[in-house]
């Protein structure tokens, strides 16, 4: 397999960072998939990143029936069901689907919608990008961690996607155990995104304030306990790794959830703390920290 035609749905901060790289490399063989209502507007406005505006092909279900080799999902979780239908006419029998969504539920939802297609796990890691009124400001492209659940033997589809990313200058890593990486990123998001959203703290403050650091660790520790009950390989030292990782981000940068709260946008808290609380109930594991964080963030949304 070779990836020749690529599409992405969801042009927020993450989608714009990787969309620019794919557009610059693949040109007319790269498209952004949009719903019909926004298509003409996006064609005119393009997408701006660090002052550079690019104008990729914009496709929707109504006017374009060609199939793609790779479709990347970069929408928010609460947009996923709509996105699944928006890409349907572009999915052929050999199309590979890759999710970059936060949380641990998106991949299985996509697989259920497309049971005969290869659906890969994916994560955008260490990316530093902020959506502003004038487009996306990006200081670090980060890297994509992706693959099937078990990559001890790399499939032709995973290798083809890796070759595509390499050609576009996109850093990517294939991990042997993607379930571990998927849940590891989930644990980070549960701690970091939620705590920054309620404290309004940028990257450089969260771990330097004793009380917010306690929240950060304890929210993640609840995920750790759930993962252990599900025989998923998360470890206490992963929490220590994430605390140390905060020193590598620009100190004044903000998490996506904090950006959403400040802009009075809907957050993904249902897929972070909400998911933790649901798993906790099913497994009879207490999740008091995530329950409180969830309630606070839902209250903030209600006050917009």
Short mmCIF file of C-alpha atoms in Angstrom, two decimals:
data_model
loop_
_atom_site.label_atom_id
_atom_site.label_comp_id
_atom_site.label_asym_id
_atom_site.label_seq_id
_atom_site.Cartn_x
_atom_site.Cartn_y
_atom_site.Cartn_z
CA UNK A 1 0.00 0.00 0.00
CA UNK A 2 1.05 3.59 -0.70
CA UNK A 3 -0.67 6.73 0.54
CA UNK A 4 -1.18 9.05 -2.43
CA UNK A 5 -4.38 10.89 -1.55
CA UNK A 6 -4.86 12.29 1.94
CA UNK A 7 -7.70 14.17 3.62
CA UNK A 8 -8.18 15.67 7.05
CA UNK A 9 -11.36 16.65 8.84
CA UNK A 10 -11.10 19.17 11.66
CA UNK A 11 -8.96 22.26 11.14
CA UNK A 12 -8.50 23.54 14.66
CA UNK A 13 -5.02 24.07 16.04
CA UNK A 14 -3.85 20.46 15.57
CA UNK A 15 -5.52 20.04 12.18
CA UNK A 16 -4.06 23.28 10.87
CA UNK A 17 -0.51 22.40 11.95
CA UNK A 18 -0.55 19.05 10.17
CA UNK A 19 -2.82 20.22 7.35
CA UNK A 20 -0.25 22.84 6.37
CA UNK A 21 2.52 20.24 6.18
CA UNK A 22 0.42 17.82 4.16
CA UNK A 23 -0.77 20.57 1.82
CA UNK A 24 2.77 21.82 1.24
CA UNK A 25 3.94 18.32 0.30
CA UNK A 26 0.98 16.77 -1.50
CA UNK A 27 -0.71 19.86 -2.99
CA UNK A 28 -3.79 18.83 -5.03
CA UNK A 29 -3.67 15.32 -3.56
CA UNK A 30 -4.50 16.74 -0.13
CA UNK A 31 -7.99 17.92 0.86
CA UNK A 32 -9.82 19.28 3.85
CA UNK A 33 -13.24 17.67 4.30
CA UNK A 34 -15.95 20.05 5.46
CA UNK A 35 -19.68 20.03 5.95
CA UNK A 36 -21.62 21.70 3.18
CA UNK A 37 -22.53 24.80 5.20
CA UNK A 38 -18.91 25.91 5.72
CA UNK A 39 -17.31 24.82 2.46
CA UNK A 40 -17.53 28.05 0.46
CA UNK A 41 -16.41 30.17 3.41
CA UNK A 42 -13.34 27.98 3.95
CA UNK A 43 -12.45 28.10 0.25
CA UNK A 44 -12.33 31.90 0.43
CA UNK A 45 -10.66 32.31 3.82
CA UNK A 46 -8.12 29.49 3.70
CA UNK A 47 -6.24 28.61 6.87
CA UNK A 48 -3.63 30.83 8.51
CA UNK A 49 -0.72 29.62 10.61
CA UNK A 50 2.08 31.87 11.84
CA UNK A 51 0.95 34.54 9.37
CA UNK A 52 1.02 32.18 6.37
CA UNK A 53 -2.31 31.45 4.67
CA UNK A 54 -2.77 28.34 2.57
CA UNK A 55 -5.73 27.30 0.43
CA UNK A 56 -6.18 23.53 0.23
CA UNK A 57 -8.91 21.74 -1.66
CA UNK A 58 -12.15 21.83 0.33
CA UNK A 59 -14.42 18.85 -0.26
CA UNK A 60 -17.86 17.88 1.01
CA UNK A 61 -20.17 14.92 0.58
CA UNK A 62 -22.30 16.67 -2.02
CA UNK A 63 -19.71 17.43 -4.68
CA UNK A 64 -16.86 14.96 -4.42
CA UNK A 65 -17.02 11.19 -4.49
CA UNK A 66 -13.35 10.28 -4.92
CA UNK A 67 -11.88 7.90 -2.36
CA UNK A 68 -8.86 8.67 -0.21
CA UNK A 69 -6.04 6.42 0.92
CA UNK A 70 -5.83 8.11 4.32
CA UNK A 71 -8.35 10.21 6.23
CA UNK A 72 -7.25 11.89 9.47
CA UNK A 73 -9.78 12.85 12.13
CA UNK A 74 -8.73 15.99 14.04
CA UNK A 75 -12.12 17.21 15.26
CA UNK A 76 -13.25 17.58 18.85
CA UNK A 77 -14.87 14.52 20.42
CA UNK A 78 -18.30 16.13 20.49
CA UNK A 79 -18.01 16.67 16.71
CA UNK A 80 -17.05 13.07 15.94
CA UNK A 81 -20.46 11.63 15.05
CA UNK A 82 -21.03 14.39 12.50
CA UNK A 83 -17.50 14.02 11.13
CA UNK A 84 -18.00 10.28 10.65
CA UNK A 85 -20.89 11.03 8.30
CA UNK A 86 -19.12 13.94 6.59
CA UNK A 87 -16.32 11.63 5.40
CA UNK A 88 -18.51 8.69 4.41
CA UNK A 89 -18.53 9.24 0.65
CA UNK A 90 -14.72 9.52 0.64
CA UNK A 91 -14.11 6.17 2.35
CA UNK A 92 -13.31 3.27 0.03
CA UNK A 93 -12.68 -0.35 0.91
CA UNK A 94 -8.93 0.30 1.30
CA UNK A 95 -9.12 3.69 3.04
CA UNK A 96 -7.14 3.89 6.28
CA UNK A 97 -8.68 6.04 9.03
CA UNK A 98 -6.54 7.67 11.72
CA UNK A 99 -7.84 9.45 14.81
CA UNK A 100 -5.92 12.23 16.55
CA UNK A 101 -8.73 12.92 19.00
CA UNK A 102 -8.15 13.21 22.72
CA UNK A 103 -9.58 10.63 25.09
CA UNK A 104 -9.84 6.86 24.74
CA UNK A 105 -13.20 6.36 23.01
CA UNK A 106 -12.86 7.85 19.50
CA UNK A 107 -11.00 5.03 17.78
CA UNK A 108 -13.60 2.41 18.73
CA UNK A 109 -16.46 4.70 17.69
CA UNK A 110 -14.89 5.18 14.24
CA UNK A 111 -14.22 1.45 13.91
CA UNK A 112 -17.85 0.67 14.71
CA UNK A 113 -18.95 3.08 11.96
CA UNK A 114 -16.47 1.61 9.46
CA UNK A 115 -16.12 -2.06 10.50
CA UNK A 116 -14.37 -3.14 7.30
CA UNK A 117 -11.69 -0.43 7.29
CA UNK A 118 -8.39 -0.22 9.11
CA UNK A 119 -8.76 2.34 11.91
CA UNK A 120 -5.52 3.34 13.60
CA UNK A 121 -4.88 4.75 17.05
CA UNK A 122 -3.21 8.16 16.99
CA UNK A 123 -2.02 10.90 19.32
CA UNK A 124 -0.66 14.39 18.76
CA UNK A 125 2.11 14.74 21.34
CA UNK A 126 4.16 17.75 22.48
CA UNK A 127 2.47 20.00 19.94
CA UNK A 128 2.38 23.69 20.89
CA UNK A 129 -0.29 25.52 18.91
CA UNK A 130 -2.86 28.14 19.88
CA UNK A 131 -5.91 29.20 17.90
CA UNK A 132 -6.31 32.99 17.80
CA UNK A 133 -8.54 35.46 15.95
CA UNK A 134 -5.86 35.73 13.27
CA UNK A 135 -5.29 32.01 12.82
CA UNK A 136 -3.08 29.48 14.54
CA UNK A 137 0.16 30.40 16.28
CA UNK A 138 2.47 27.39 16.30
CA UNK A 139 5.87 27.09 17.99
CA UNK A 140 6.33 23.30 17.95
CA UNK A 141 4.84 20.76 15.53
CA UNK A 142 5.26 18.01 18.10
CA UNK A 143 4.99 14.44 16.89
CA UNK A 144 2.31 11.90 16.07
CA UNK A 145 2.30 8.59 17.94
CA UNK A 146 0.22 6.10 16.00
CA UNK A 147 -0.34 2.53 14.93
CA UNK A 148 -2.48 -0.49 15.56
CA UNK A 149 -3.01 -1.80 19.07
CA UNK A 150 0.02 -4.11 18.72
CA UNK A 151 2.86 -2.98 16.46
CA UNK A 152 5.51 -5.55 17.26
CA UNK A 153 5.01 -6.49 13.61
CA UNK A 154 4.29 -3.35 11.57
CA UNK A 155 1.45 -3.75 9.07
CA UNK A 156 1.67 -2.43 5.53
CA UNK A 157 -0.98 0.18 6.33
CA UNK A 158 0.93 1.54 9.31
CA UNK A 159 4.16 1.63 7.30
CA UNK A 160 2.41 3.44 4.44
CA UNK A 161 1.13 6.12 6.81
CA UNK A 162 4.59 6.44 8.34
CA UNK A 163 6.09 6.94 4.86
CA UNK A 164 3.47 9.61 4.14
CA UNK A 165 4.28 11.49 7.34
CA UNK A 166 8.02 11.25 6.69
CA UNK A 167 7.56 12.69 3.20
CA UNK A 168 5.61 15.64 4.64
CA UNK A 169 8.21 16.34 7.32
CA UNK A 170 5.88 15.24 10.11
CA UNK A 171 7.61 13.62 13.05
CA UNK A 172 5.96 10.33 13.97
CA UNK A 173 6.64 7.31 16.15
CA UNK A 174 5.16 3.82 15.99
CA UNK A 175 5.03 2.28 19.46
CA UNK A 176 4.83 -1.49 20.01
CA UNK A 177 1.99 -1.06 22.53
CA UNK A 178 -0.35 1.69 21.37
CA UNK A 179 -2.96 0.87 24.00
CA UNK A 180 -0.45 1.88 26.66
CA UNK A 181 0.38 5.10 24.79
CA UNK A 182 -3.31 5.87 24.18
CA UNK A 183 -4.10 5.61 27.88
CA UNK A 184 -0.90 7.37 28.88
CA UNK A 185 -1.91 10.42 26.85
CA UNK A 186 -5.41 10.15 28.29
CA UNK A 187 -3.97 10.24 31.80
CA UNK A 188 -2.01 13.39 30.94
CA UNK A 189 -5.06 15.11 29.45
CA UNK A 190 -7.22 14.20 32.44
CA UNK A 191 -4.72 15.78 34.79
CA UNK A 192 -3.32 18.66 32.81
CA UNK A 193 -6.20 19.94 30.70
CA UNK A 194 -8.73 19.86 33.50
CA UNK A 195 -6.52 21.38 36.19
CA UNK A 196 -5.43 24.24 33.92
CA UNK A 197 -9.05 24.86 32.93
CA UNK A 198 -10.17 25.35 36.55
CA UNK A 199 -7.06 27.21 37.77
CA UNK A 200 -6.46 29.24 34.56
CA UNK A 201 -2.77 28.36 34.93
CA UNK A 202 -0.47 28.24 31.87
CA UNK A 203 2.06 25.43 31.40
CA UNK A 204 4.73 27.15 33.47
CA UNK A 205 2.57 27.49 36.59
CA UNK A 206 0.77 24.18 37.08
CA UNK A 207 3.60 22.16 38.57
CA UNK A 208 5.12 25.13 40.40
CA UNK A 209 2.07 25.67 42.60
CA UNK A 210 1.87 23.00 45.29
CA UNK A 211 -1.92 22.76 45.42
CA UNK A 212 -2.40 22.59 41.64
CA UNK A 213 0.36 19.97 41.45
CA UNK A 214 -1.59 17.87 43.97
CA UNK A 215 -4.71 18.10 41.79
CA UNK A 216 -2.66 17.26 38.69
CA UNK A 217 -1.21 14.11 40.25
CA UNK A 218 -4.36 12.89 41.97
CA UNK A 219 -6.52 13.27 38.85
CA UNK A 220 -3.99 11.18 36.93
CA UNK A 221 -3.71 8.65 39.74
CA UNK A 222 -7.42 7.87 39.41
CA UNK A 223 -6.80 7.01 35.74
CA UNK A 224 -3.89 4.83 36.82
CA UNK A 225 -6.13 2.83 39.17
CA UNK A 226 -8.73 2.33 36.43
CA UNK A 227 -6.07 1.23 33.94
CA UNK A 228 -4.68 -1.31 36.40
CA UNK A 229 -8.16 -2.78 36.87
CA UNK A 230 -8.41 -3.11 33.07
CA UNK A 231 -4.93 -4.69 32.74
CA UNK A 232 -3.62 -1.67 30.83
CA UNK A 233 0.07 -0.95 31.36
CA UNK A 234 0.16 2.42 33.12
CA UNK A 235 2.72 3.05 35.83
CA UNK A 236 3.32 5.40 38.74
CA UNK A 237 6.52 6.60 37.07
CA UNK A 238 4.42 7.81 34.12
CA UNK A 239 2.98 10.45 36.46
CA UNK A 240 6.49 11.54 37.47
CA UNK A 241 7.44 11.72 33.79
CA UNK A 242 4.54 14.06 33.04
CA UNK A 243 5.42 16.36 35.93
CA UNK A 244 8.96 16.67 34.56
CA UNK A 245 7.62 17.13 31.02
CA UNK A 246 5.96 20.42 31.92
CA UNK A 247 9.36 22.13 32.05
CA UNK A 248 9.78 21.54 28.31
CA UNK A 249 6.77 23.58 27.22
CA UNK A 250 6.74 27.33 26.65
CA UNK A 251 5.81 28.62 30.14
CA UNK A 252 3.05 30.95 28.98
CA UNK A 253 1.42 28.46 26.61
CA UNK A 254 -2.03 27.15 27.46
CA UNK A 255 -3.77 23.82 27.15
CA UNK A 256 -6.57 23.40 24.64
CA UNK A 257 -9.16 23.12 27.40
CA UNK A 258 -8.02 26.35 29.05
CA UNK A 259 -8.16 28.04 25.64
CA UNK A 260 -11.71 26.74 25.22
CA UNK A 261 -12.81 28.02 28.65
CA UNK A 262 -11.29 31.45 28.05
CA UNK A 263 -12.95 31.66 24.63
CA UNK A 264 -16.25 30.40 26.12
CA UNK A 265 -16.26 27.36 23.85
CA UNK A 266 -17.58 23.90 24.62
CA UNK A 267 -14.86 21.74 26.19
CA UNK A 268 -14.08 18.02 25.98
CA UNK A 269 -14.57 17.46 29.71
CA UNK A 270 -17.17 14.75 29.03
CA UNK A 271 -14.39 12.74 27.39
CA UNK A 272 -11.84 13.40 30.14
CA UNK A 273 -13.25 13.59 33.67
CA UNK A 274 -16.63 12.36 32.48
CA UNK A 275 -15.09 9.20 31.05
CA UNK A 276 -13.02 8.62 34.20
CA UNK A 277 -16.13 8.89 36.38
CA UNK A 278 -18.02 6.45 34.12
CA UNK A 279 -15.21 3.89 34.24
CA UNK A 280 -14.95 4.37 37.99
CA UNK A 281 -18.63 3.54 38.47
CA UNK A 282 -18.38 0.43 36.28
CA UNK A 283 -15.26 -0.81 38.08
CA UNK A 284 -16.25 0.33 41.58
CA UNK A 285 -13.20 2.62 41.80
CA UNK A 286 -13.63 5.99 43.56
CA UNK A 287 -12.89 9.01 41.35
CA UNK A 288 -13.59 12.01 43.62
CA UNK A 289 -11.00 14.36 42.09
CA UNK A 290 -12.23 13.85 38.54
CA UNK A 291 -15.83 14.12 39.68
CA UNK A 292 -15.16 17.55 41.22
CA UNK A 293 -13.11 18.75 38.23
CA UNK A 294 -15.87 17.58 35.90
CA UNK A 295 -18.55 19.40 37.90
CA UNK A 296 -16.54 22.64 38.02
CA UNK A 297 -15.84 22.67 34.28
CA UNK A 298 -19.45 21.85 33.39
CA UNK A 299 -20.49 24.72 35.67
CA UNK A 300 -18.07 27.07 33.89
CA UNK A 301 -19.60 26.08 30.55
CA UNK A 302 -23.09 26.76 31.90
CA UNK A 303 -22.02 30.30 32.85
CA UNK A 304 -20.88 31.29 29.36
#
